């Protein structure tokens, strides 16, 4: 019962991780630049994401421009696009697989099949967490290195936006959920590996004695 509750808790964490992963992939505020002019009316906030760049004006206007050209983008943005999409796909597969393998569901067949499905889903979550952690870390490193570069003007420097923090948190949720699912399946089989089932051998002396008795009667 405790293992089923732990798996359900891990499944909830995985759901939050999947939704956060998709949200971070689509949000346009991976890095933010606030440039405030002499007049409050001219204050603007520029945001850059993986798929679009957006500008918010203090007057309430909001405009976005999609990034159509892939080859013109920096390498870290291209890598972030690929890895974040892979993270979303793997986490979605993990949700589907663990739904079958969880103890609290009636899907997946016998105990061994559910255990294998649960372990496979946990591996998908761990891979999704790694694929989500790599681009956010790389993107943050590029932002910090550009911010500390003295040759770049202050108006062109950026800070990490909300999408980066959402990606970090989602990756952590997915990693924790994957570890819980994998360890719950490992604990289930650990006892069988340490203490193998005893094989009962029934002696055949009684059968041999009966055969000998029958042969003696015919002599």
CSV table of N, CA and C in Angstrom, one decimal, residues 106-206:
chain,number,residue,atom,x,y,z
A,106,UNK,N,-5.7,-1.1,-12.8
A,106,UNK,CA,-6.0,-2.4,-13.2
A,106,UNK,C,-5.6,-2.8,-14.6
A,107,UNK,N,-4.7,-2.0,-15.1
A,107,UNK,CA,-4.2,-2.2,-16.5
A,107,UNK,C,-2.8,-2.9,-16.4
A,108,UNK,N,-2.4,-3.4,-17.5
A,108,UNK,CA,-1.0,-3.9,-17.6
A,108,UNK,C,-0.8,-5.4,-17.4
A,109,UNK,N,-1.8,-6.1,-17.0
A,109,UNK,CA,-1.7,-7.6,-16.9
A,109,UNK,C,-1.2,-8.0,-15.5
A,110,UNK,N,-0.2,-8.9,-15.4
A,110,UNK,CA,0.2,-9.5,-14.2
A,110,UNK,C,1.2,-8.5,-13.5
A,111,UNK,N,1.7,-8.9,-12.3
A,111,UNK,CA,2.6,-8.1,-11.5
A,111,UNK,C,3.9,-7.8,-12.2
A,112,UNK,N,4.5,-8.8,-12.9
A,112,UNK,CA,5.8,-8.6,-13.6
A,112,UNK,C,5.7,-7.6,-14.8
A,113,UNK,N,4.6,-7.8,-15.5
A,113,UNK,CA,4.4,-6.8,-16.6
A,113,UNK,C,4.2,-5.4,-16.1
A,114,UNK,N,3.4,-5.2,-15.0
A,114,UNK,CA,3.3,-3.9,-14.5
A,114,UNK,C,4.6,-3.3,-13.9
A,115,UNK,N,5.4,-4.2,-13.4
A,115,UNK,CA,6.7,-3.8,-12.8
A,115,UNK,C,7.6,-3.3,-14.0
A,116,UNK,N,7.6,-4.0,-15.1
A,116,UNK,CA,8.4,-3.6,-16.2
A,116,UNK,C,8.0,-2.3,-16.8
A,117,UNK,N,6.7,-2.2,-16.9
A,117,UNK,CA,6.1,-0.9,-17.5
A,117,UNK,C,6.4,0.2,-16.5
A,118,UNK,N,6.3,0.0,-15.2
A,118,UNK,CA,6.6,1.1,-14.3
A,118,UNK,C,8.1,1.5,-14.4
A,119,UNK,N,9.0,0.5,-14.5
A,119,UNK,CA,10.4,0.8,-14.6
A,119,UNK,C,10.7,1.6,-15.9
A,120,UNK,N,10.1,1.2,-17.0
A,120,UNK,CA,10.3,1.9,-18.3
A,120,UNK,C,9.8,3.3,-18.3
A,121,UNK,N,8.6,3.5,-17.6
A,121,UNK,CA,8.1,4.9,-17.4
A,121,UNK,C,9.1,5.7,-16.6
A,122,UNK,N,9.6,5.1,-15.5
A,122,UNK,CA,10.6,5.9,-14.7
A,122,UNK,C,11.8,6.3,-15.5
A,123,UNK,N,12.3,5.4,-16.4
A,123,UNK,CA,13.5,5.7,-17.2
A,123,UNK,C,13.1,6.9,-18.2
A,124,UNK,N,11.9,6.8,-18.7
A,124,UNK,CA,11.4,7.9,-19.6
A,124,UNK,C,11.4,9.3,-18.8
A,125,UNK,N,11.0,9.3,-17.6
A,125,UNK,CA,11.0,10.5,-16.8
A,125,UNK,C,12.4,11.0,-16.5
A,126,UNK,N,13.3,10.1,-16.2
A,126,UNK,CA,14.7,10.5,-15.9
A,126,UNK,C,15.3,11.1,-17.2
A,127,UNK,N,15.1,10.4,-18.3
A,127,UNK,CA,15.7,11.0,-19.6
A,127,UNK,C,15.0,12.3,-19.9
A,128,UNK,N,13.7,12.5,-19.7
A,128,UNK,CA,13.0,13.7,-19.9
A,128,UNK,C,13.6,14.8,-19.0
A,129,UNK,N,13.8,14.5,-17.8
A,129,UNK,CA,14.4,15.5,-16.8
A,129,UNK,C,15.8,15.9,-17.3
A,130,UNK,N,16.6,15.0,-17.7
A,130,UNK,CA,18.0,15.3,-18.2
A,130,UNK,C,17.9,16.2,-19.4
A,131,UNK,N,17.0,15.8,-20.4
A,131,UNK,CA,16.9,16.6,-21.6
A,131,UNK,C,16.3,18.0,-21.3
A,132,UNK,N,15.5,18.1,-20.2
A,132,UNK,CA,15.0,19.4,-19.8
A,132,UNK,C,16.0,20.3,-19.0
A,133,UNK,N,16.9,19.6,-18.3
A,133,UNK,CA,17.9,20.3,-17.5
A,133,UNK,C,19.1,20.8,-18.3
A,134,UNK,N,19.5,20.1,-19.4
A,134,UNK,CA,20.6,20.5,-20.2
A,134,UNK,C,20.4,21.9,-20.9
A,135,UNK,N,19.2,22.1,-21.6
A,135,UNK,CA,19.1,23.3,-22.3
A,135,UNK,C,18.9,24.5,-21.3
A,136,UNK,N,18.2,24.3,-20.2
A,136,UNK,CA,18.0,25.4,-19.3
A,136,UNK,C,19.3,25.8,-18.7
A,137,UNK,N,20.2,24.9,-18.3
A,137,UNK,CA,21.5,25.2,-17.8
A,137,UNK,C,22.4,25.9,-18.8
A,138,UNK,N,22.4,25.4,-20.1
A,138,UNK,CA,23.2,26.0,-21.1
A,138,UNK,C,22.7,27.4,-21.4
A,139,UNK,N,21.4,27.6,-21.5
A,139,UNK,CA,20.8,28.9,-21.8
A,139,UNK,C,21.1,29.9,-20.7
A,140,UNK,N,21.0,29.4,-19.4
A,140,UNK,CA,21.4,30.3,-18.3
A,140,UNK,C,22.8,30.7,-18.3
A,141,UNK,N,23.7,29.7,-18.7
A,141,UNK,CA,25.1,30.1,-18.8
A,141,UNK,C,25.4,31.1,-19.8
A,142,UNK,N,24.7,31.0,-21.0
A,142,UNK,CA,24.9,32.0,-22.0
A,142,UNK,C,24.4,33.4,-21.6
A,143,UNK,N,23.3,33.4,-20.8
A,143,UNK,CA,22.8,34.7,-20.3
A,143,UNK,C,23.8,35.4,-19.3
A,144,UNK,N,24.3,34.5,-18.4
A,144,UNK,CA,25.2,35.1,-17.4
A,144,UNK,C,26.5,35.5,-18.0
A,145,UNK,N,27.0,34.7,-18.9
A,145,UNK,CA,28.3,35.1,-19.6
A,145,UNK,C,28.1,36.4,-20.4
A,146,UNK,N,27.0,36.6,-21.0
A,146,UNK,CA,26.7,37.8,-21.8
A,146,UNK,C,26.5,39.0,-20.9
A,147,UNK,N,25.9,38.7,-19.7
A,147,UNK,CA,25.6,39.8,-18.8
A,147,UNK,C,26.9,40.3,-18.1
A,148,UNK,N,27.9,39.4,-17.9
A,148,UNK,CA,29.1,39.8,-17.3
A,148,UNK,C,30.2,40.3,-18.3
A,149,UNK,N,29.9,40.3,-19.6
A,149,UNK,CA,30.8,40.7,-20.6
A,149,UNK,C,30.7,42.3,-20.6
A,150,UNK,N,31.9,42.9,-20.4
A,150,UNK,CA,32.0,44.4,-20.3
A,150,UNK,C,31.9,45.0,-21.7
A,151,UNK,N,32.1,44.3,-22.7
A,151,UNK,CA,32.1,44.8,-24.1
A,151,UNK,C,30.6,45.0,-24.6
A,152,UNK,N,29.7,44.3,-24.0
A,152,UNK,CA,28.3,44.4,-24.4
A,152,UNK,C,27.6,45.6,-23.7
A,153,UNK,N,26.9,46.5,-24.4
A,153,UNK,CA,26.3,47.6,-23.7
A,153,UNK,C,25.2,47.2,-22.8
A,154,UNK,N,24.9,48.0,-21.8
A,154,UNK,CA,23.9,47.7,-20.8
A,154,UNK,C,22.5,47.5,-21.4
A,155,UNK,N,22.2,48.2,-22.5
A,155,UNK,CA,20.8,48.0,-23.1
A,155,UNK,C,20.7,46.7,-23.8
A,156,UNK,N,21.8,46.0,-24.1
A,156,UNK,CA,21.7,44.7,-24.8
A,156,UNK,C,21.8,43.5,-23.8
A,157,UNK,N,22.0,43.7,-22.6
A,157,UNK,CA,22.1,42.6,-21.6
A,157,UNK,C,20.7,42.1,-21.1
A,158,UNK,N,20.7,40.9,-20.8
A,158,UNK,CA,19.4,40.2,-20.4
A,158,UNK,C,19.6,39.5,-19.1
A,159,UNK,N,18.5,39.1,-18.6
A,159,UNK,CA,18.4,38.3,-17.3
A,159,UNK,C,17.6,37.1,-17.6
A,160,UNK,N,17.8,36.0,-16.8
A,160,UNK,CA,16.9,34.8,-17.0
A,160,UNK,C,15.5,35.1,-16.7
A,161,UNK,N,14.6,34.6,-17.6
A,161,UNK,CA,13.2,34.9,-17.4
A,161,UNK,C,12.4,33.8,-16.7
A,162,UNK,N,11.2,33.9,-16.6
A,162,UNK,CA,10.4,32.9,-15.9
A,162,UNK,C,10.4,31.5,-16.5
A,163,UNK,N,10.5,31.5,-17.9
A,163,UNK,CA,10.5,30.2,-18.5
A,163,UNK,C,11.7,29.3,-18.1
A,164,UNK,N,12.9,30.0,-17.8
A,164,UNK,CA,14.1,29.2,-17.4
A,164,UNK,C,13.8,28.6,-16.1
A,165,UNK,N,13.3,29.4,-15.1
A,165,UNK,CA,13.0,28.8,-13.8
A,165,UNK,C,11.9,27.7,-13.9
A,166,UNK,N,10.9,27.9,-14.7
A,166,UNK,CA,9.9,26.9,-14.9
A,166,UNK,C,10.5,25.6,-15.4
A,167,UNK,N,11.5,25.7,-16.4
A,167,UNK,CA,12.2,24.5,-16.9
A,167,UNK,C,13.0,23.8,-15.9
A,168,UNK,N,13.7,24.6,-15.0
A,168,UNK,CA,14.5,24.0,-13.9
A,168,UNK,C,13.6,23.2,-13.0
A,169,UNK,N,12.5,23.8,-12.6
A,169,UNK,CA,11.6,23.1,-11.6
A,169,UNK,C,11.0,21.9,-12.2
A,170,UNK,N,10.5,22.0,-13.5
A,170,UNK,CA,9.9,20.9,-14.2
A,170,UNK,C,10.9,19.7,-14.3
A,171,UNK,N,12.1,20.0,-14.7
A,171,UNK,CA,13.2,19.0,-14.8
A,171,UNK,C,13.4,18.3,-13.5
A,172,UNK,N,13.4,19.0,-12.4
A,172,UNK,CA,13.5,18.4,-11.1
A,172,UNK,C,12.4,17.5,-10.7
A,173,UNK,N,11.2,17.9,-11.0
A,173,UNK,CA,10.0,17.1,-10.8
A,173,UNK,C,10.1,15.8,-11.5
A,174,UNK,N,10.5,15.9,-12.8
A,174,UNK,CA,10.6,14.7,-13.6
A,174,UNK,C,11.7,13.7,-13.1
A,175,UNK,N,12.8,14.3,-12.7
A,175,UNK,CA,13.9,13.4,-12.2
A,175,UNK,C,13.5,12.7,-10.9
A,176,UNK,N,12.8,13.5,-10.0
A,176,UNK,CA,12.4,12.8,-8.8
A,176,UNK,C,11.3,11.8,-9.0
A,177,UNK,N,10.4,12.0,-9.9
A,177,UNK,CA,9.4,11.0,-10.3
A,177,UNK,C,10.0,9.8,-10.9
A,178,UNK,N,11.0,10.0,-11.8
A,178,UNK,CA,11.6,8.8,-12.4
A,178,UNK,C,12.4,8.0,-11.4
A,179,UNK,N,13.1,8.6,-10.5
A,179,UNK,CA,13.8,7.9,-9.5
A,179,UNK,C,12.9,7.1,-8.6
A,180,UNK,N,11.8,7.7,-8.2
A,180,UNK,CA,10.8,7.0,-7.4
A,180,UNK,C,10.2,5.8,-8.1
A,181,UNK,N,9.9,5.9,-9.3
A,181,UNK,CA,9.3,4.8,-10.1
A,181,UNK,C,10.3,3.7,-10.2
A,182,UNK,N,11.5,4.0,-10.6
A,182,UNK,CA,12.6,3.0,-10.8
A,182,UNK,C,12.9,2.3,-9.5
A,183,UNK,N,13.0,3.0,-8.4
A,183,UNK,CA,13.4,2.4,-7.1
A,183,UNK,C,12.2,1.6,-6.5
A,184,UNK,N,11.0,2.0,-6.8
A,184,UNK,CA,9.9,1.1,-6.3
A,184,UNK,C,9.8,-0.2,-7.0
A,185,UNK,N,10.2,-0.3,-8.3
A,185,UNK,CA,10.2,-1.5,-9.0
A,185,UNK,C,11.5,-2.3,-8.5
A,186,UNK,N,12.6,-1.7,-8.2
A,186,UNK,CA,13.8,-2.4,-7.8
A,186,UNK,C,13.5,-3.0,-6.4
A,187,UNK,N,12.8,-2.3,-5.5
A,187,UNK,CA,12.6,-2.9,-4.2
A,187,UNK,C,11.6,-4.0,-4.3
A,188,UNK,N,10.8,-4.0,-5.3
A,188,UNK,CA,9.8,-5.1,-5.4
A,188,UNK,C,10.6,-6.4,-5.7
A,189,UNK,N,11.6,-6.4,-6.5
A,189,UNK,CA,12.3,-7.6,-7.0
A,189,UNK,C,13.6,-7.9,-6.1
A,190,UNK,N,13.9,-6.9,-5.2
A,190,UNK,CA,15.1,-7.1,-4.4
A,190,UNK,C,15.0,-8.3,-3.5
A,191,UNK,N,13.9,-8.5,-2.9
A,191,UNK,CA,13.7,-9.7,-2.0
A,191,UNK,C,13.8,-11.0,-2.8
A,192,UNK,N,13.3,-11.0,-4.0
A,192,UNK,CA,13.4,-12.2,-4.8
A,192,UNK,C,14.8,-12.5,-5.2
A,193,UNK,N,15.6,-11.5,-5.4
A,193,UNK,CA,17.0,-11.7,-5.8
A,193,UNK,C,17.8,-12.2,-4.6
A,194,UNK,N,17.6,-11.7,-3.4
A,194,UNK,CA,18.3,-12.1,-2.2
A,194,UNK,C,17.9,-13.4,-1.7
A,195,UNK,N,16.6,-13.6,-1.6
A,195,UNK,CA,16.0,-14.8,-1.1
A,195,UNK,C,15.3,-15.5,-2.2
A,196,UNK,N,15.9,-16.3,-3.0
A,196,UNK,CA,15.2,-17.0,-4.1
A,196,UNK,C,14.2,-18.0,-3.6
A,197,UNK,N,13.2,-18.3,-4.3
A,197,UNK,CA,12.1,-19.2,-3.8
A,197,UNK,C,12.7,-20.6,-3.7
A,198,UNK,N,12.3,-21.3,-2.6
A,198,UNK,CA,12.7,-22.7,-2.4
A,198,UNK,C,12.0,-23.6,-3.3
A,199,UNK,N,12.8,-24.5,-3.9
A,199,UNK,CA,12.2,-25.5,-4.8
A,199,UNK,C,11.9,-26.8,-4.0
A,200,UNK,N,10.7,-27.3,-4.0
A,200,UNK,CA,10.3,-28.5,-3.2
A,200,UNK,C,10.5,-29.7,-4.1
A,201,UNK,N,11.4,-30.6,-3.7
A,201,UNK,CA,11.6,-31.8,-4.4
A,201,UNK,C,10.9,-33.0,-3.6
A,202,UNK,N,10.1,-33.6,-4.2
A,202,UNK,CA,9.3,-34.7,-3.6
A,202,UNK,C,10.1,-36.0,-3.9
A,203,UNK,N,10.4,-36.8,-2.9
A,203,UNK,CA,11.2,-38.1,-3.1
A,203,UNK,C,10.3,-39.1,-3.8
A,204,UNK,N,10.9,-39.9,-4.6
A,204,UNK,CA,10.2,-40.9,-5.3
A,204,UNK,C,10.4,-42.3,-4.7
A,205,UNK,N,10.7,-42.4,-3.4
A,205,UNK,CA,11.0,-43.7,-2.8
A,205,UNK,C,9.7,-44.5,-2.7
A,206,UNK,N,8.6,-43.7,-2.5
A,206,UNK,CA,7.3,-44.5,-2.3
A,206,UNK,C,7.0,-45.1,-3.6
